[in-house]
mmCIF file of C-alpha atoms and ligand atoms in Angstrom:
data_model
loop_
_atom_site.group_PDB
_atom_site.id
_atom_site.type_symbol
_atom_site.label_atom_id
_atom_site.label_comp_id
_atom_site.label_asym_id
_atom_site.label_seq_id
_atom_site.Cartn_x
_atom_site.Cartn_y
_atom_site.Cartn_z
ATOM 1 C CA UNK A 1 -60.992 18.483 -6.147
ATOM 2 C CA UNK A 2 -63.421 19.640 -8.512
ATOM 3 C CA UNK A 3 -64.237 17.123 -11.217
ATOM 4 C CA UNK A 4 -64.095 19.498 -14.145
ATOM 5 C CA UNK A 5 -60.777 20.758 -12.858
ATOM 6 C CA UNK A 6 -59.347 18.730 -16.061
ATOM 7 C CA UNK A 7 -55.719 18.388 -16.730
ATOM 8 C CA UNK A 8 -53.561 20.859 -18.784
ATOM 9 C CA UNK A 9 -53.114 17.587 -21.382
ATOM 10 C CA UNK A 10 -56.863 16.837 -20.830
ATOM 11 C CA UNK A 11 -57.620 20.307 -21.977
ATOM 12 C CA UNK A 12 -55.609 20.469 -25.160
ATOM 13 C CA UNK A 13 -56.937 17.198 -26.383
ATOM 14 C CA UNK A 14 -60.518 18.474 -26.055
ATOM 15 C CA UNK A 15 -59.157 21.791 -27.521
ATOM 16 C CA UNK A 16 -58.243 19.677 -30.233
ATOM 17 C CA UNK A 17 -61.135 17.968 -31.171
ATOM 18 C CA UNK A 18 -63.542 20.880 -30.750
ATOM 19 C CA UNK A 19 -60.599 23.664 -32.487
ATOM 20 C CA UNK A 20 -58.443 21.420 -34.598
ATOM 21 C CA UNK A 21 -55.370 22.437 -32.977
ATOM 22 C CA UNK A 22 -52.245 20.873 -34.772
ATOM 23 C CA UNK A 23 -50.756 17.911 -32.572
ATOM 24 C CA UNK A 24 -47.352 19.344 -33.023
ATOM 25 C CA UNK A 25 -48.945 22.926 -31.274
ATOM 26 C CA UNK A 26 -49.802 20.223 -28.438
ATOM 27 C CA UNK A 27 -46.663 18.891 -27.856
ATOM 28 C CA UNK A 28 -44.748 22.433 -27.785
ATOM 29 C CA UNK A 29 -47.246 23.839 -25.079
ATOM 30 C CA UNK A 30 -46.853 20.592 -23.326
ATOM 31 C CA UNK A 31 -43.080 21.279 -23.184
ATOM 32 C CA UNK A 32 -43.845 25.003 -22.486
ATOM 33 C CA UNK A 33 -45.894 23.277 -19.189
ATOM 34 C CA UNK A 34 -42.696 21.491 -18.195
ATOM 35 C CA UNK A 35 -40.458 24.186 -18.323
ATOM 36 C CA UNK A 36 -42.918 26.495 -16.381
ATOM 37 C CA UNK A 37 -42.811 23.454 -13.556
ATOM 38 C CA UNK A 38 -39.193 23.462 -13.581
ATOM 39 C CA UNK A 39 -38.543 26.889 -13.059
ATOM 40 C CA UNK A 40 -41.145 26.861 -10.564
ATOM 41 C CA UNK A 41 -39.407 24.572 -8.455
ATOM 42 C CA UNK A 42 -35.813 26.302 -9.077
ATOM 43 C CA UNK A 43 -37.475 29.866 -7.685
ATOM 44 C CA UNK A 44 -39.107 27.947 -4.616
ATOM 45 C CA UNK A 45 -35.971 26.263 -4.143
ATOM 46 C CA UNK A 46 -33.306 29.330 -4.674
ATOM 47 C CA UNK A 47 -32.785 30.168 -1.342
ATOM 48 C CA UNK A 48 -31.568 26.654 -0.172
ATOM 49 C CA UNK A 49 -29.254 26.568 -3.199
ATOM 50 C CA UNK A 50 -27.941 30.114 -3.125
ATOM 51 C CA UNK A 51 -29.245 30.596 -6.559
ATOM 52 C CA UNK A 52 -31.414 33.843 -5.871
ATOM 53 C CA UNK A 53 -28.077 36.317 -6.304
ATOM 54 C CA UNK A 54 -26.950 38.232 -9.562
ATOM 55 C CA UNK A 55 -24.406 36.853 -11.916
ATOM 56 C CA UNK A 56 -21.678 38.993 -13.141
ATOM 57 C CA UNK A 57 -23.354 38.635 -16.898
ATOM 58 C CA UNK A 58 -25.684 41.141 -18.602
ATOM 59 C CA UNK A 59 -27.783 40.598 -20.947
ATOM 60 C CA UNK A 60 -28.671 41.920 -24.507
ATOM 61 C CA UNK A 61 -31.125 44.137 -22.857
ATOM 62 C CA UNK A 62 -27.762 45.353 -20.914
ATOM 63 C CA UNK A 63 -29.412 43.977 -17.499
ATOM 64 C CA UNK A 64 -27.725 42.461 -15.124
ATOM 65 C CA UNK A 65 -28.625 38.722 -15.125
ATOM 66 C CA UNK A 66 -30.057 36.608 -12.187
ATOM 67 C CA UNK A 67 -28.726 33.368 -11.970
ATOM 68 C CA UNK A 68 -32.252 32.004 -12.149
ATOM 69 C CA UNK A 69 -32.399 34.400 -15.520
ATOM 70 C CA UNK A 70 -29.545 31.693 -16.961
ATOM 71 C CA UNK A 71 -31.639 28.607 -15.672
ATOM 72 C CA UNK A 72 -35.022 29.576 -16.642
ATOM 73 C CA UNK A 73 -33.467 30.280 -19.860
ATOM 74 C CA UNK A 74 -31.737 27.294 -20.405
ATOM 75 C CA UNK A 75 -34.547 25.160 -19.039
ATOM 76 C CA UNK A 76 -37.065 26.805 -21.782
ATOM 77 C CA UNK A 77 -34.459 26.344 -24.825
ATOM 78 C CA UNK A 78 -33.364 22.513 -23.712
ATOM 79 C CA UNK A 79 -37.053 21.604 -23.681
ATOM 80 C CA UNK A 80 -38.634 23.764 -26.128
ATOM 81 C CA UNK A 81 -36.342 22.381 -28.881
ATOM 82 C CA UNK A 82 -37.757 18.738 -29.131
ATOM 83 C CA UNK A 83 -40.940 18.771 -30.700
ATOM 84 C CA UNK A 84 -39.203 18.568 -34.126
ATOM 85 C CA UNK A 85 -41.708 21.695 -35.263
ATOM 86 C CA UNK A 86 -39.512 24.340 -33.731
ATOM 87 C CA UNK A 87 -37.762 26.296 -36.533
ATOM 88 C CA UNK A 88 -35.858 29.677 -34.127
ATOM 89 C CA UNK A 89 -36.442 30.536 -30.595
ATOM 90 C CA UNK A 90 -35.951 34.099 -29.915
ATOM 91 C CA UNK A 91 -35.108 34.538 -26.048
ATOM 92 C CA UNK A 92 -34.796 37.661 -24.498
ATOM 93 C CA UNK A 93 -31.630 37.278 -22.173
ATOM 94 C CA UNK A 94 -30.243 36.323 -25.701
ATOM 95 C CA UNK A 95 -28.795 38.640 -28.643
ATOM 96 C CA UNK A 96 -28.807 36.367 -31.668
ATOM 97 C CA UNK A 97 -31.726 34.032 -32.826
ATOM 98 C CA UNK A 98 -31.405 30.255 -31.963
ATOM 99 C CA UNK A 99 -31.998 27.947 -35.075
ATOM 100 C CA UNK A 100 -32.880 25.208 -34.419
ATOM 101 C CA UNK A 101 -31.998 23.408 -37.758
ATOM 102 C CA UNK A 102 -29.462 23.943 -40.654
ATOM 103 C CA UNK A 103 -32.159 24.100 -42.611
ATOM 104 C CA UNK A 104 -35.201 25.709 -40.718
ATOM 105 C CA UNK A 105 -37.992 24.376 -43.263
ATOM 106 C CA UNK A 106 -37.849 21.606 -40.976
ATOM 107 C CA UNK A 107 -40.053 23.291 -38.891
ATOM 108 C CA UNK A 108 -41.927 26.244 -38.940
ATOM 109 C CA UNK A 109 -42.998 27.309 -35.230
ATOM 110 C CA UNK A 110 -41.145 30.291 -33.965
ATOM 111 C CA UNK A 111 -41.012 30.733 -30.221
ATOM 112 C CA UNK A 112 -40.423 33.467 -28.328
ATOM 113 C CA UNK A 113 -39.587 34.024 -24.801
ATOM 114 C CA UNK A 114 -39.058 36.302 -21.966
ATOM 115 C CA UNK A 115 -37.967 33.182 -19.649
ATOM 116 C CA UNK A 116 -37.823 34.936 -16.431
ATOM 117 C CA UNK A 117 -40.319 38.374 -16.225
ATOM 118 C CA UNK A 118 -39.638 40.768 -13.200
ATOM 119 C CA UNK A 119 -36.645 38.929 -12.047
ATOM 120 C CA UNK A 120 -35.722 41.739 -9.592
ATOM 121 C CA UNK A 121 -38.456 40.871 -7.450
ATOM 122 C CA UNK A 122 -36.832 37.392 -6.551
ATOM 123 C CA UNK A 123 -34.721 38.994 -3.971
ATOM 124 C CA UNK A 124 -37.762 40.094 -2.177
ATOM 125 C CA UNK A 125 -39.816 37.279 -2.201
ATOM 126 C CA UNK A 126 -42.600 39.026 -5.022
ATOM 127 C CA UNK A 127 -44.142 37.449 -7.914
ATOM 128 C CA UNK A 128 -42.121 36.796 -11.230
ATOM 129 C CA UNK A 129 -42.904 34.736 -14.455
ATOM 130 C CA UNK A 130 -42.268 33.923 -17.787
ATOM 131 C CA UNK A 131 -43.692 34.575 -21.281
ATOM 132 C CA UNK A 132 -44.416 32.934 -24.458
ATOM 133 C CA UNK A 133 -45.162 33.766 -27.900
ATOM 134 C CA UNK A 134 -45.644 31.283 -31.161
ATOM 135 C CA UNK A 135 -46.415 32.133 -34.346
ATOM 136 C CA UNK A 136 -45.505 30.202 -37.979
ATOM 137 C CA UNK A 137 -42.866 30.939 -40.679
ATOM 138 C CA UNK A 138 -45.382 31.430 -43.739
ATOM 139 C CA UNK A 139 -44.431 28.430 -46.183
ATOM 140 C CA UNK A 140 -43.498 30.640 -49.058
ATOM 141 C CA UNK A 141 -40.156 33.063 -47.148
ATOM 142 C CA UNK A 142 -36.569 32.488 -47.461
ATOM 143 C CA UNK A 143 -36.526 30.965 -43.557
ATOM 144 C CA UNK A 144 -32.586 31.238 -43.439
ATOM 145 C CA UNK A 145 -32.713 35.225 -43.484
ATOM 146 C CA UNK A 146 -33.394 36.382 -39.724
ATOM 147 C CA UNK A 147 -35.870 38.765 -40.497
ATOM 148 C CA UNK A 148 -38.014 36.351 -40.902
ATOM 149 C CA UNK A 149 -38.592 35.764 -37.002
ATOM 150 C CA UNK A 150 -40.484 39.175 -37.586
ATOM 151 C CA UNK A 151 -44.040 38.272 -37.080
ATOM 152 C CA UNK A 152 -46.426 40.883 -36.365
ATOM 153 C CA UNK A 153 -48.240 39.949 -32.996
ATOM 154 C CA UNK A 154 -51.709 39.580 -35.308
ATOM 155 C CA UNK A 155 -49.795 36.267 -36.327
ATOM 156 C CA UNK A 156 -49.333 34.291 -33.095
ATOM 157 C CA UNK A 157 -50.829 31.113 -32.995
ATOM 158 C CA UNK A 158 -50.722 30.934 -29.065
ATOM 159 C CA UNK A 159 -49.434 32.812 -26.431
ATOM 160 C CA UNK A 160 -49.472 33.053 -22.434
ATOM 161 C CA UNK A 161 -47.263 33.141 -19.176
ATOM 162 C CA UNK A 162 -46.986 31.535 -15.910
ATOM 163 C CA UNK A 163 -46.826 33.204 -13.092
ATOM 164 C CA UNK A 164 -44.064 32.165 -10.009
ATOM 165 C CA UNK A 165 -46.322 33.824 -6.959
ATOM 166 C CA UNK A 166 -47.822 32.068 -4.135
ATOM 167 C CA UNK A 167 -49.073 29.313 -6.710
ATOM 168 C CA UNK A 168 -47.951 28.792 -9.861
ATOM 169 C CA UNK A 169 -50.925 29.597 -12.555
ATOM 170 C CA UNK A 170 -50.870 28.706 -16.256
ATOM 171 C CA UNK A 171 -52.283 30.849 -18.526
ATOM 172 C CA UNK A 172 -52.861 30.024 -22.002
ATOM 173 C CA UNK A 173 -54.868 30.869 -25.575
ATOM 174 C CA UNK A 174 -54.627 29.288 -28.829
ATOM 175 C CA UNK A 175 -56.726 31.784 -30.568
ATOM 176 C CA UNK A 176 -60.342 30.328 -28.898
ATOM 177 C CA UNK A 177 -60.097 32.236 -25.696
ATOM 178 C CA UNK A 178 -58.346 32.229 -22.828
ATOM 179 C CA UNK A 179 -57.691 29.619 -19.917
ATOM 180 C CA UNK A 180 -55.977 29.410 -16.699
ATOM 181 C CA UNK A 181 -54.319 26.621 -14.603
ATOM 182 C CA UNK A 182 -53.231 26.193 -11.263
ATOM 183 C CA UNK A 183 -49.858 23.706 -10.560
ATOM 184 C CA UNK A 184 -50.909 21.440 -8.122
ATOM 185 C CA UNK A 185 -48.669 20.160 -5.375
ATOM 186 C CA UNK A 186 -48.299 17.011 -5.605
ATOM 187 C CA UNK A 187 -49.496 15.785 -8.498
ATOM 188 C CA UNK A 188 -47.433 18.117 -10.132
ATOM 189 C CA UNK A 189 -50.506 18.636 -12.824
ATOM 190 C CA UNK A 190 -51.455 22.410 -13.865
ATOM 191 C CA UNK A 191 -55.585 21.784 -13.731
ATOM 192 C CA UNK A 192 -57.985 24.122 -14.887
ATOM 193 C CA UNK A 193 -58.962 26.488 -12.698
ATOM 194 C CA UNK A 194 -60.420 29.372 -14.489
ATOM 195 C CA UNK A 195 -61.807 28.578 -17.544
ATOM 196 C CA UNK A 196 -63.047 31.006 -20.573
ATOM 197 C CA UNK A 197 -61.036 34.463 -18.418
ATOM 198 C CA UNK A 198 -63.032 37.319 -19.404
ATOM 199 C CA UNK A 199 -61.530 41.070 -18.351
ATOM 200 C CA UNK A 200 -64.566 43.606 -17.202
ATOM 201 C CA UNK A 201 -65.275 45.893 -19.525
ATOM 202 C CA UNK A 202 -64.407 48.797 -16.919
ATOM 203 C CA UNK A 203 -62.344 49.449 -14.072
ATOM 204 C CA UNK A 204 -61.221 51.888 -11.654
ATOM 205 C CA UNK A 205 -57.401 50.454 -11.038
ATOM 206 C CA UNK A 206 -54.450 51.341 -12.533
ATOM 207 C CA UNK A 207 -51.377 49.939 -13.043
ATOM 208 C CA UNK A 208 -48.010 52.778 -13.408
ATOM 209 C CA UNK A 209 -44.929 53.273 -12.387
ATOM 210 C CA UNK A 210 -45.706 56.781 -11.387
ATOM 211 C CA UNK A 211 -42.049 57.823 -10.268
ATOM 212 C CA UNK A 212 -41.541 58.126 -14.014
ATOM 213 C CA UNK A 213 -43.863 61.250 -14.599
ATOM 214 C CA UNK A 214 -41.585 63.700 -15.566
ATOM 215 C CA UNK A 215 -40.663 61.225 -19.146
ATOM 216 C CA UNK A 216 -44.780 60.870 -19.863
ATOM 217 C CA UNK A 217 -45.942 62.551 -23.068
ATOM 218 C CA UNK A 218 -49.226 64.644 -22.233
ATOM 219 C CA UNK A 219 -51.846 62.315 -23.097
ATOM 220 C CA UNK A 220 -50.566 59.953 -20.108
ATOM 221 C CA UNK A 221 -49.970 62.669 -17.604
ATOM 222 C CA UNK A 222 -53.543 63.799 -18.726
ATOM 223 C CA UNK A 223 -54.927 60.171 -17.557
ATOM 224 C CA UNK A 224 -53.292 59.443 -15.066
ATOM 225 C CA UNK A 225 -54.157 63.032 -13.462
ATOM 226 C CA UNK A 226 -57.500 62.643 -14.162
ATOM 227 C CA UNK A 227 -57.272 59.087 -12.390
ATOM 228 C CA UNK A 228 -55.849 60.677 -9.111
ATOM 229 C CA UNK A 229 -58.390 63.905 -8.875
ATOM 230 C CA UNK A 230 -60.952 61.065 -8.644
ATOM 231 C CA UNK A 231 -64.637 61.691 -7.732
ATOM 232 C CA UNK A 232 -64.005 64.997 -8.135
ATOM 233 C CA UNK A 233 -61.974 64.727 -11.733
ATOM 234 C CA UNK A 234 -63.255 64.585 -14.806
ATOM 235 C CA UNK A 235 -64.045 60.807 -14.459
ATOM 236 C CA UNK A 236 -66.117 61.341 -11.960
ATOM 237 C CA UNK A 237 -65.086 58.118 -9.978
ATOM 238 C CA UNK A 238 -62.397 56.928 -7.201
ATOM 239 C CA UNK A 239 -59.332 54.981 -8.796
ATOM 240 C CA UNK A 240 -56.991 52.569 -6.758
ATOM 241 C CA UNK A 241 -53.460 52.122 -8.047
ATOM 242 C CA UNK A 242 -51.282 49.037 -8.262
ATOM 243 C CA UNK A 243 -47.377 48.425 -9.127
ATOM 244 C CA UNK A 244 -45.914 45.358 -8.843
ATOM 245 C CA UNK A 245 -42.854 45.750 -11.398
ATOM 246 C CA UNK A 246 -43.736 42.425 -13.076
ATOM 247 C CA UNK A 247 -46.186 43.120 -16.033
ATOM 248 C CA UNK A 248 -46.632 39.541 -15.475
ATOM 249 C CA UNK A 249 -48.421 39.352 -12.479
ATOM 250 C CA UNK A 250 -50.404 42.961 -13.560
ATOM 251 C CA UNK A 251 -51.697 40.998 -16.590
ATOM 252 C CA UNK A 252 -52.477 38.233 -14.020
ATOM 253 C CA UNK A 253 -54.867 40.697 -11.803
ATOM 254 C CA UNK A 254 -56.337 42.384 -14.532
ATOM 255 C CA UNK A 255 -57.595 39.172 -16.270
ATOM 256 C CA UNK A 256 -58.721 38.367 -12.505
ATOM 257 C CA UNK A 257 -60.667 41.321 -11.506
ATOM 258 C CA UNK A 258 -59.682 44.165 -14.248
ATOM 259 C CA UNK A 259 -57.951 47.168 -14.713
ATOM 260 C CA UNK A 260 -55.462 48.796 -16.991
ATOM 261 C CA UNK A 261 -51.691 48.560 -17.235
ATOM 262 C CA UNK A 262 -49.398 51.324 -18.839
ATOM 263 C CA UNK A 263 -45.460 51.429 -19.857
ATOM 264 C CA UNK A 264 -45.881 54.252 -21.435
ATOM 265 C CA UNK A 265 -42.896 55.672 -24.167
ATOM 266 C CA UNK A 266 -40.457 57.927 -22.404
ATOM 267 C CA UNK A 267 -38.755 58.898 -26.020
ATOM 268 C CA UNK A 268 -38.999 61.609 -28.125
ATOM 269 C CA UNK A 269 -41.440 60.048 -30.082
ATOM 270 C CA UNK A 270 -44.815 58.665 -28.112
ATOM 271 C CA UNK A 271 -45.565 55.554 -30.659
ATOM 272 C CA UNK A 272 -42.044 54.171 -29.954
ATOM 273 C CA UNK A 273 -39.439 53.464 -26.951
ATOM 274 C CA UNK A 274 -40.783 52.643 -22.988
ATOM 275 C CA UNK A 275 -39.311 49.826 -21.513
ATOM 276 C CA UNK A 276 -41.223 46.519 -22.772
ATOM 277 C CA UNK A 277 -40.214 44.694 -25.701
ATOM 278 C CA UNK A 278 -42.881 44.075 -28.412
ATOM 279 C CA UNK A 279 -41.988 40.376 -29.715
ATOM 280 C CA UNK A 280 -41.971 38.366 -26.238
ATOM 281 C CA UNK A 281 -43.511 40.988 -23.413
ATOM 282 C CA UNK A 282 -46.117 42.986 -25.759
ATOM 283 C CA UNK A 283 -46.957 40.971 -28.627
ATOM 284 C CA UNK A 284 -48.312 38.043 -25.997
ATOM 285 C CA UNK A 285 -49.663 39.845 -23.177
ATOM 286 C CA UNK A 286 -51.814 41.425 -25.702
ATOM 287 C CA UNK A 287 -52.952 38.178 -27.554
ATOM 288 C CA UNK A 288 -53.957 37.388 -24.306
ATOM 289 C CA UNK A 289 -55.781 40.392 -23.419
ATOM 290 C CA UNK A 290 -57.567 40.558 -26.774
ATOM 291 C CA UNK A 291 -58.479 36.902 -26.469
ATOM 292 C CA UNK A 292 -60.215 37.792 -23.305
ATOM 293 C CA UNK A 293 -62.015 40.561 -24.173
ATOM 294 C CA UNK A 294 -59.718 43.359 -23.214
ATOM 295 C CA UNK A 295 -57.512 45.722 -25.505
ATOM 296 C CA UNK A 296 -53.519 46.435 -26.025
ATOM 297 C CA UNK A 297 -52.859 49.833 -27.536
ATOM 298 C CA UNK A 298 -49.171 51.302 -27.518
ATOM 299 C CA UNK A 299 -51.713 54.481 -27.768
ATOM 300 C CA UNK A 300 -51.342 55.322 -31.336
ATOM 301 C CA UNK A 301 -51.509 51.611 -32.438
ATOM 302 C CA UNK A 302 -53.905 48.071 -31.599
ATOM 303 C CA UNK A 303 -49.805 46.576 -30.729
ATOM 304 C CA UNK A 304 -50.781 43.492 -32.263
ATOM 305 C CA UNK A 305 -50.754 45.324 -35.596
ATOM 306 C CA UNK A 306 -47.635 46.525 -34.874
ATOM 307 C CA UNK A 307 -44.645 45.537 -37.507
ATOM 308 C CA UNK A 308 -41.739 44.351 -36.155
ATOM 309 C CA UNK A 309 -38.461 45.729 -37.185
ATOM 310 C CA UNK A 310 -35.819 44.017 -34.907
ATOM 311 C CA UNK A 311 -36.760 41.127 -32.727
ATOM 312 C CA UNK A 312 -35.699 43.033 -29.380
ATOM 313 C CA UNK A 313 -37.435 46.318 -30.242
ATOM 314 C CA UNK A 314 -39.095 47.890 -27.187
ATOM 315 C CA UNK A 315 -42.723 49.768 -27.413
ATOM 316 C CA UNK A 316 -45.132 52.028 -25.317
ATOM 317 C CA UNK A 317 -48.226 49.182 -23.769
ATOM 318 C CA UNK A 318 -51.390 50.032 -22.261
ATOM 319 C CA UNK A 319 -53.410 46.963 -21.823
ATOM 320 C CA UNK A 320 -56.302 46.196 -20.588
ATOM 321 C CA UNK A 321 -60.374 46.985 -19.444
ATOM 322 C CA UNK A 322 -61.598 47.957 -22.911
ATOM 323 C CA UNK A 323 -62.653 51.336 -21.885
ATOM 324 C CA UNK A 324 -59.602 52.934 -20.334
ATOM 325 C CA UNK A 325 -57.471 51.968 -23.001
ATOM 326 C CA UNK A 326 -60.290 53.348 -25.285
ATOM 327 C CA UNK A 327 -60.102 56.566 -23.618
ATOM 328 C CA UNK A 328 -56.473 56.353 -23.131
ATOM 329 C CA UNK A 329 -56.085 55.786 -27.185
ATOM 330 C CA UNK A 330 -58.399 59.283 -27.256
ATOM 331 C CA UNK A 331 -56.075 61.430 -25.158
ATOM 332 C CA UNK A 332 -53.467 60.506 -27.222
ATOM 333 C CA UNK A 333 -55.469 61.176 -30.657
ATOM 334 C CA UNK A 334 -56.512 64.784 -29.137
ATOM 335 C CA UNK A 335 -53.132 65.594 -28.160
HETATM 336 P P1 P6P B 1 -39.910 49.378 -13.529
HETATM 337 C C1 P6P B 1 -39.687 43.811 -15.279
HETATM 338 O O1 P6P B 1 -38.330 44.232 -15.315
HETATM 339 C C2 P6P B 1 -40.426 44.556 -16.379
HETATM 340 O O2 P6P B 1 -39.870 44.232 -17.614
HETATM 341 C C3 P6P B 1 -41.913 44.262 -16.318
HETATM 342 O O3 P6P B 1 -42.193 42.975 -15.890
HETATM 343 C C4 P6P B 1 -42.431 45.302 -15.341
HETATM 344 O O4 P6P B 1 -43.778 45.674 -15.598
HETATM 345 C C5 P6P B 1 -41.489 46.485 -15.587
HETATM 346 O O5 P6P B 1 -40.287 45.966 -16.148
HETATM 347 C C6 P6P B 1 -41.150 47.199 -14.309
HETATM 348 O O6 P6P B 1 -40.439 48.375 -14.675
HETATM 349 O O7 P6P B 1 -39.584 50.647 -14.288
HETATM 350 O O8 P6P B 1 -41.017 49.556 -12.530
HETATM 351 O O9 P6P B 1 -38.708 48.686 -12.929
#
């Protein structure tokens, strides 16, 4: 083992020192860490306890839930609710927001989570993972009304997802970058594996689901055509296409090796709609991104900008190598 391949713990203490974090911050992502090794052992474990079927449940979103959906939501609220800083938890197999205390200036962190990403791939053996978001109540806000679980994403305090493939990986910022972890048997420690992630500044892969063409608005059909004519298209260069159905493991391979990922809007209007929601799918993902030198554009807005206006509201992403999302974010002015 490689001797800087420091602990998860090891890291946030030294994160500490050199960034201040707040000790409280420290204990939340170490329960975060937990829950990420729990439900990692409950996915590698479904088949021998007939837990990788559907419920007969939907959720808010109006999916139909996996059982692993219920546990991986369940683990994440039963261990994300101890570190006495936790004010709401806003879950995305859940409708209403889960306050924590009777009187929520107890604590101010607000978590967010989408505990179990992709979950139809678990069927089929493909990668899955889950998603988290924290940001702060500000001191001065009446912290009993709901809307105030409405953080824009330019808020977060950290953010980051594991992903359920063949590791586990950890992937986390706090604001000073971004860092990745790998679970290691055993030891049952996620170490650091990739340190300080950095996304190339160009790319030729992209990430769509291109069965939906016929709901694009023009600026996306325009890129993504271009993207297929290749060499002998206006970007003059070969592009490879990738589509995994979990945005997870897309974010995971284009913080690896690059690329660009797009849910584009399939409603009337392009700067609203597609299928991802902003506060625990968007909102992270592109703190992430950001953090590692990337960009996150819904095409007509930097989605960290974006304000929220219900804490399940869905918008267009395109994430990613700075430059296609820069040119995707012109298409879509010039349209
Ligand atoms: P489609 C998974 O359900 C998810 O929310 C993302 O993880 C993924 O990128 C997307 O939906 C897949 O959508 O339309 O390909 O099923």
């Amino acid at each position: 083992m490689n001797v800087t391949q420091i602990t998860f713990s090891e890291f946030l203490l030294s994160e500490r020192s050199q960034h201040k974090l707040d000790k409280d911050l420290i204990f939340l992502l170490e329960d975060i860490a937990t829950s990420c090794r729990i439900i990692s052992h409950q996915i590698r474990g479904g088949a021998f306890a007939g837990k990788l079927g559907a419920t007969k449940s939907t959720n808010v979103q109006g999916e139909t839930q996996k059982q692993l959906d219920v546990i991986a939501n369940e683990v994440f609220v039963r261990h994300c609710s101890n570190c006495g800083r936790v004010a709401a938890l806003v879950l995305e197999e859940v409708d209403e927001i889960y306050w924590l205390k009777d009187k929520p200036e107890a604590g101010d962190y607000l978590v967010y989570f989408d505990p179990l990403d992709g979950s139809s791939n678990l069927d089929v053996n493909l990668s899955v993972g889950s998603i988290f978001s924290i940001s702060q109540l500000p001191t001065a806000i009446d912290a009993t009304d709901d809307r105030s679980i409405l953080r824009a994403g330019s808020e977060q305090i950290s953010a980051g997802y594991s992903v359920y493939g063949p590791s586990t990986s950890l992937v986390v910022t706090t604001g000073n970058g971004v860092n990745g972890f790998t679970h290691q048997q055993g030891t049952g420690e996620f170490r650091l594996t990739f340190p300080d992630m950095l996304i190339p500044e160009t790319t030729a892969e992209f990430a769509i689901n291109a069965s939906r063409y016929s709901l694009w608005h023009p600026p996306v059909r325009r890129y993504f055509d271009e993207c297929i004519r290749g060499k002998d298209g206006p970007r003059n260069k070969a592009f490879n296409m990738r589509w995994t159905a979990s945005m997870v493991a897309e974010v995971h391979r284009i913080l690896i090796r690059g690329g660009v990922f797009l849910y584009p809007s399939d409603a009337g209007n392009i700067s609203s709609g597609g299928k991802l929601r902003l506060m625990y799918e968007a909102n992270p993902m592109a703190f992430v991104i950001e953090q590692a030198g990337g960009a996150a554009s819904t095409g007509t807005n930097r989605i960290l900008d974006v304000q929220p206006t219900s804490h399940h509201q869905r918008v267009p992403v395109i994430l990613g190598s700075k430059e296609e999302v820069t040119v995707l974010d012109r298409y879509h002015r010039e349209s």
